[in-house]
GROMACS .gro file of C-alpha atoms in nm:
model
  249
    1UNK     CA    1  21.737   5.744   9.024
    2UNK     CA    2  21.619   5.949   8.736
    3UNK     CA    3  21.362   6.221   8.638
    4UNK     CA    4  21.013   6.032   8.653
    5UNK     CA    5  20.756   6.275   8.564
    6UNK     CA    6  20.676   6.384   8.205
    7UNK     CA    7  20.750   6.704   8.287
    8UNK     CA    8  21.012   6.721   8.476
    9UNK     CA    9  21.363   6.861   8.307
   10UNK     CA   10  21.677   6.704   8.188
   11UNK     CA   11  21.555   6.349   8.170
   12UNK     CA   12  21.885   6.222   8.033
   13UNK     CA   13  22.039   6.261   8.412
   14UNK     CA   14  22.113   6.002   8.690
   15UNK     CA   15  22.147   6.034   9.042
   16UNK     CA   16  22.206   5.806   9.352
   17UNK     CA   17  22.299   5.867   9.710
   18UNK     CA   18  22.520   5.649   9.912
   19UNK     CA   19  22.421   5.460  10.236
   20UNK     CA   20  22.749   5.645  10.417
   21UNK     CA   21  22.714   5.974  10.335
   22UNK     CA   22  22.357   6.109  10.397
   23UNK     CA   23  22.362   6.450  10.377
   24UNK     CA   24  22.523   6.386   9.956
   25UNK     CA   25  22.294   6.378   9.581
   26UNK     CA   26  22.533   6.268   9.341
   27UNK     CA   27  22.412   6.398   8.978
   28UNK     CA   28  22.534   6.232   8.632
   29UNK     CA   29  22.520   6.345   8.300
   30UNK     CA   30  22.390   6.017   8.172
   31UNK     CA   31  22.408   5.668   8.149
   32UNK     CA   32  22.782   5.623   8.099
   33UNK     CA   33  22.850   5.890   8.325
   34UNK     CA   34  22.634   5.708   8.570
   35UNK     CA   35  22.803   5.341   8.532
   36UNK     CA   36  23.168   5.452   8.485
   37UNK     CA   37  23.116   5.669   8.817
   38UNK     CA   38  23.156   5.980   8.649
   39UNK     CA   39  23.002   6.263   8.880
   40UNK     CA   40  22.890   6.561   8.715
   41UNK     CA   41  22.737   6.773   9.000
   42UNK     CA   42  22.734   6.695   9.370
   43UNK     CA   43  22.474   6.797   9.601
   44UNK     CA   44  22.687   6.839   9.955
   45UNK     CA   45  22.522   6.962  10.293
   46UNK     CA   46  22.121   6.838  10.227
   47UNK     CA   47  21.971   6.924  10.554
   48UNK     CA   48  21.814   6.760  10.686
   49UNK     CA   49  22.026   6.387  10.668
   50UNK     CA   50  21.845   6.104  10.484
   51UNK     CA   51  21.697   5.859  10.638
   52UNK     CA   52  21.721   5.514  10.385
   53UNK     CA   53  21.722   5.479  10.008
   54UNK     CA   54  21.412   5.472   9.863
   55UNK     CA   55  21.418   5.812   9.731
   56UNK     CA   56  21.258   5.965   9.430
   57UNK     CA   57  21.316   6.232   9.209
   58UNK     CA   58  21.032   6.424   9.057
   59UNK     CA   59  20.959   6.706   8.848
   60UNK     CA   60  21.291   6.880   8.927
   61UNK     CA   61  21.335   6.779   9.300
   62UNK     CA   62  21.449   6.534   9.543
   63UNK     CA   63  21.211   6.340   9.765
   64UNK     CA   64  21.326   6.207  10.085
   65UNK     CA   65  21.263   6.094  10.437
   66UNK     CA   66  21.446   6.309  10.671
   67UNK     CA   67  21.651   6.127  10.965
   68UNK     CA   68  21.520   6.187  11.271
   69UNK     CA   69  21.637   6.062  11.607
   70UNK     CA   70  21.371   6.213  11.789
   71UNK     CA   71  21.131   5.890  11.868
   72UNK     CA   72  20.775   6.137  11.940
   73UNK     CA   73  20.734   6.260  11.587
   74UNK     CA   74  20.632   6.180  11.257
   75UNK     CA   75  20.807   6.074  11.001
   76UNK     CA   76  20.880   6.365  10.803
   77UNK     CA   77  20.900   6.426  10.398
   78UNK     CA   78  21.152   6.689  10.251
   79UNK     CA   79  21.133   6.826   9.930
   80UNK     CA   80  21.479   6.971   9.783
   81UNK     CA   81  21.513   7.177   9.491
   82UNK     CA   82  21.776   7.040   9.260
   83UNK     CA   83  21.791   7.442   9.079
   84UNK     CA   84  21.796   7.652   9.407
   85UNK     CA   85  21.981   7.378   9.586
   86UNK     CA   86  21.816   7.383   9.891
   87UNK     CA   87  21.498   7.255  10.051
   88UNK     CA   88  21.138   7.420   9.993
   89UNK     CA   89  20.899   7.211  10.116
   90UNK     CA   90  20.836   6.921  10.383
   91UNK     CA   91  20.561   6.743  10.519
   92UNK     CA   92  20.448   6.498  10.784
   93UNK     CA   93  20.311   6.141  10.696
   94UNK     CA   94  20.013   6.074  10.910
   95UNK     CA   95  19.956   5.809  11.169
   96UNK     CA   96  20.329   5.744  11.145
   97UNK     CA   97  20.634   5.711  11.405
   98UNK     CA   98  21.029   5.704  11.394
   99UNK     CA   99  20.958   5.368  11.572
  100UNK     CA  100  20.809   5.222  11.261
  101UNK     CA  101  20.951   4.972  11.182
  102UNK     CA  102  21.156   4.924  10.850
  103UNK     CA  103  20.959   4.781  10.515
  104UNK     CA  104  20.968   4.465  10.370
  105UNK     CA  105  21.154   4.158  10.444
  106UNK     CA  106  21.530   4.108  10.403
  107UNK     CA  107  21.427   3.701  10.345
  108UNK     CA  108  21.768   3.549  10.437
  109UNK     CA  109  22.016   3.443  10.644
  110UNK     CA  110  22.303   3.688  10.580
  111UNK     CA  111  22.093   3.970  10.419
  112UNK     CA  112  22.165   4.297  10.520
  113UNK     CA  113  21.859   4.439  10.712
  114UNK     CA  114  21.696   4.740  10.543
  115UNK     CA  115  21.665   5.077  10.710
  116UNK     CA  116  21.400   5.236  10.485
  117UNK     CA  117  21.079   5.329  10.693
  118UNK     CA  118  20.928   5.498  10.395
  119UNK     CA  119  20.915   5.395  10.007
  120UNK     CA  120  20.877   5.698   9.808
  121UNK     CA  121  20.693   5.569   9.457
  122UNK     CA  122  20.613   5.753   9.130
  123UNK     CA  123  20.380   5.652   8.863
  124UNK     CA  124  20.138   5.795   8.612
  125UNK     CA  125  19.983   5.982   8.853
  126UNK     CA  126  20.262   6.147   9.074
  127UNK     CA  127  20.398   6.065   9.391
  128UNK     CA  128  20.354   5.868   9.698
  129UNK     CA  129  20.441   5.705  10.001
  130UNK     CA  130  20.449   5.365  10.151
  131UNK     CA  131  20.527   5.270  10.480
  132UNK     CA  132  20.427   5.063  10.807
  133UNK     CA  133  20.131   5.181  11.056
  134UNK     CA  134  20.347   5.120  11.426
  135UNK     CA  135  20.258   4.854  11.601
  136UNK     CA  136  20.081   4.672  11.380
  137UNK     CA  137  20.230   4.620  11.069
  138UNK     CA  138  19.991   4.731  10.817
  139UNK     CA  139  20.086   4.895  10.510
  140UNK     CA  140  19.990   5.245  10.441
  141UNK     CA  141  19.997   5.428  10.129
  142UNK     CA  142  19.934   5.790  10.064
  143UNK     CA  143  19.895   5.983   9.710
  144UNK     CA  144  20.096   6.339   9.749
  145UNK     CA  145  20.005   6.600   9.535
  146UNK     CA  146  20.287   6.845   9.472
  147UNK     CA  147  20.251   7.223   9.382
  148UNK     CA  148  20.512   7.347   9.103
  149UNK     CA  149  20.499   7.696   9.147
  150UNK     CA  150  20.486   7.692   9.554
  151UNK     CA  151  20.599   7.382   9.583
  152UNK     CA  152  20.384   7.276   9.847
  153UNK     CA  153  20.302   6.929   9.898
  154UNK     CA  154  19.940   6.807  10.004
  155UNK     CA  155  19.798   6.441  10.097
  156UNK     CA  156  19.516   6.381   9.881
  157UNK     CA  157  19.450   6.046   9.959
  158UNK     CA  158  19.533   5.713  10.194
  159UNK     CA  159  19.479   5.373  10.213
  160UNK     CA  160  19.530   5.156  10.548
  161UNK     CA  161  19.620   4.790  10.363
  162UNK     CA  162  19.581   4.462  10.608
  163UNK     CA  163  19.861   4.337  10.408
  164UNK     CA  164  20.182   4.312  10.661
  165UNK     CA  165  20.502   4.480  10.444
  166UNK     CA  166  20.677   4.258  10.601
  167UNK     CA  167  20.528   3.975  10.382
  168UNK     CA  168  20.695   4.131  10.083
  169UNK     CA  169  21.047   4.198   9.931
  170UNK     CA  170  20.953   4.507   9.766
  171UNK     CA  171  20.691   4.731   9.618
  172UNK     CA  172  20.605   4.974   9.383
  173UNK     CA  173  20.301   5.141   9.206
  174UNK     CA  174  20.211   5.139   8.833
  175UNK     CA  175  19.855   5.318   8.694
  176UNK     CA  176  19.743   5.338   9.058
  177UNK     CA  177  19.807   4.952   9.122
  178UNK     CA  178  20.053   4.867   9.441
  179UNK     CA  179  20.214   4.535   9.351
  180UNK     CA  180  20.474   4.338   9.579
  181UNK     CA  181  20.730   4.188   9.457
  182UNK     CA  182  20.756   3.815   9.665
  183UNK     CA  183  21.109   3.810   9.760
  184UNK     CA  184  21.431   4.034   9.646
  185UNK     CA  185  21.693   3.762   9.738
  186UNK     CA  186  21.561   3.439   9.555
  187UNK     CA  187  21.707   3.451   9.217
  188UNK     CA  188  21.341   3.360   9.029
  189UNK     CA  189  21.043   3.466   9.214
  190UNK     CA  190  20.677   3.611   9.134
  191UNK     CA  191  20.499   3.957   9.146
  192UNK     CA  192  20.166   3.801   9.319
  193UNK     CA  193  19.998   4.139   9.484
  194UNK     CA  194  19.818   4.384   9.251
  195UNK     CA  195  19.629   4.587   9.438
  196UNK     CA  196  19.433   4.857   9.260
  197UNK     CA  197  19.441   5.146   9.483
  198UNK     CA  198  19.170   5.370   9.351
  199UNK     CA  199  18.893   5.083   9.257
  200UNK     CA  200  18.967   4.916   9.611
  201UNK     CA  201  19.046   4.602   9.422
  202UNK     CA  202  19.273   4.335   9.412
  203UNK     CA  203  19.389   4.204   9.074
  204UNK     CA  204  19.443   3.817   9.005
  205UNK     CA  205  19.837   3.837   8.862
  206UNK     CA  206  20.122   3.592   8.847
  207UNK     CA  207  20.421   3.758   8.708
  208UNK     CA  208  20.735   3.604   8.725
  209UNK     CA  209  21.029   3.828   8.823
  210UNK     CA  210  21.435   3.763   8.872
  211UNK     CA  211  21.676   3.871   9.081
  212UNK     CA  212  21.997   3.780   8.918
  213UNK     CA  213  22.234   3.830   9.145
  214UNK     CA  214  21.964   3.798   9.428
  215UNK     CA  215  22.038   4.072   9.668
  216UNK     CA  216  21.854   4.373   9.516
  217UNK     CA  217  21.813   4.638   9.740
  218UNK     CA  218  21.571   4.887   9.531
  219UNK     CA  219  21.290   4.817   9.272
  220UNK     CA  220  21.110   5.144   9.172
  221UNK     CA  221  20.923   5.238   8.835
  222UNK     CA  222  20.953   5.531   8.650
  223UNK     CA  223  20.622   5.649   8.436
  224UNK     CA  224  20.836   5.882   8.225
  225UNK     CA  225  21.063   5.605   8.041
  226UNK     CA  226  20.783   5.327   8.139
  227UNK     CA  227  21.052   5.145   8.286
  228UNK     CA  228  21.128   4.936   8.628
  229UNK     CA  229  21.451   4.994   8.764
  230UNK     CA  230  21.639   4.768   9.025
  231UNK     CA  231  21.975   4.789   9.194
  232UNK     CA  232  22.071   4.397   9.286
  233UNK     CA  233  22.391   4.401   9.438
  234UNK     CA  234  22.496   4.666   9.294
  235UNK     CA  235  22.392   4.625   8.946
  236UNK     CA  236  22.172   4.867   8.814
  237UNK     CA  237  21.872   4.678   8.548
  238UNK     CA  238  21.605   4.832   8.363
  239UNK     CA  239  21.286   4.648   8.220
  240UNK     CA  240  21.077   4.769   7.954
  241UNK     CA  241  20.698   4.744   8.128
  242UNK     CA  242  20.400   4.667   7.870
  243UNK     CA  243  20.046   4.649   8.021
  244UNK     CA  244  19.677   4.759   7.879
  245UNK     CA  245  19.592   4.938   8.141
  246UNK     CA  246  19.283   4.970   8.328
  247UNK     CA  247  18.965   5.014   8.197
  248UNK     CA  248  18.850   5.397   8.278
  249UNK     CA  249  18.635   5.412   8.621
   0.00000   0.00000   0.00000
């Protein structure tokens, strides 16, 4: 993970968490730092645990999903200060349950199954959340807006999508558009879904997309370096993204 918004400090750093230990941030200095495993700052004793690994960081914080073994209550956002080292916000997603069920499709025999209930995304215009509506396998998406001085963290807006998650290997949002990325285990596949989120409009897109060692685990944009990021079996790839953009509304 890196810094995604604009202004957001120390954009040069990397961080990632590991599946074992959920309660550790591990912060690098950069790149190098980052691939030869060289850990600059460790973030020990986040509480709450994690729940998955479709985190985010933004604007000088840590986004998570908390882990949460109690079955009658929301699933819960936290917000951790990556300065004061310690948590100063959370908040609740609506009409969802620790019994949702985890997103997208592990497509494979053999492929591990994915224990993410909650897809935190950044783009152009901040943060937000996907994840499943129990029971019936809808995709939900919510825009958070997030204070800086209070660091408070409102839902602004949501979307209930008839598209099942469960259809698709991964998603993530660009200029307000939710696209799905067909399958994260087939070494050449497509980018089919554009969905823009404000207009209430789906795009007509064919975009082909590779997964080269065809077991990536995390695709996720980042508006700040216009980049898309994946982690396929362990390989970290960035791609440069072009587009037009959308014509104002």
């Amino acid at each position: 993970m890196r810094e995604t918004s604009k202004d957001g400090p120390e954009s040069d750093k990397y961080y990632k968490t590991r599946m074992e230990q959920t309660n550790t941030l591990y912060e690098y200095t950069n790149k190098t730092t980052f691939s030869n495993d060289v850990v600059a700052t460790t973030h020990t004793g986040i509480h709450p645990h994690f729940q998955g690994n479709f985190h985010a960081i933004y604007n000088g914080s840590f986004f998570y999903v908390a882990e949460n073994s109690d079955v009658t209550e929301h699933l819960k956002i936290i917000r951790y200060s990556l300065q004061q080292r310690k948590q100063v916000a959370e908040i609740e997603l609506p009409y969802s349950s620790q019994l949702s069920a985890a997103l997208y499709s592990t497509q494979g025999p053999g492929a591990p199954e994915s224990t993410s209930k909650v897809d935190l995304a950044t783009d152009e215009n901040g943060l937000w959340a996907i994840y499943a509506l129990p029971n019936i396998g809808n995709t939900i998406v919510v825009k958070i807006e997030t204070d800086e001085n209070s660091f408070e963290m409102t839902i602004v807006y949501g979307w209930n999508i008839t598209i099942g998650h469960k259809h698709a290997g991964d998603m993530f949002i660009i200029c307000g558009v939710l696209y799905a990325v067909d399958s994260v285990r087939h070494r050449d596949t497509k980018i089919r879904l554009g969905l823009d989120l404000y207009r209430r409009k789906l795009l007509t897109i064919d975009l082909p997309f590779t997964n080269p060692f065809k077991l990536t685990s995390w695709v996720s944009y980042n508006p700040r370096s216009k980049e898309l990021f994946t982690l396929d079996d362990g390989n970290l790839l960035i791609y440069p993204v072009k587009h037009s953009g959308l014509p104002p509304l």
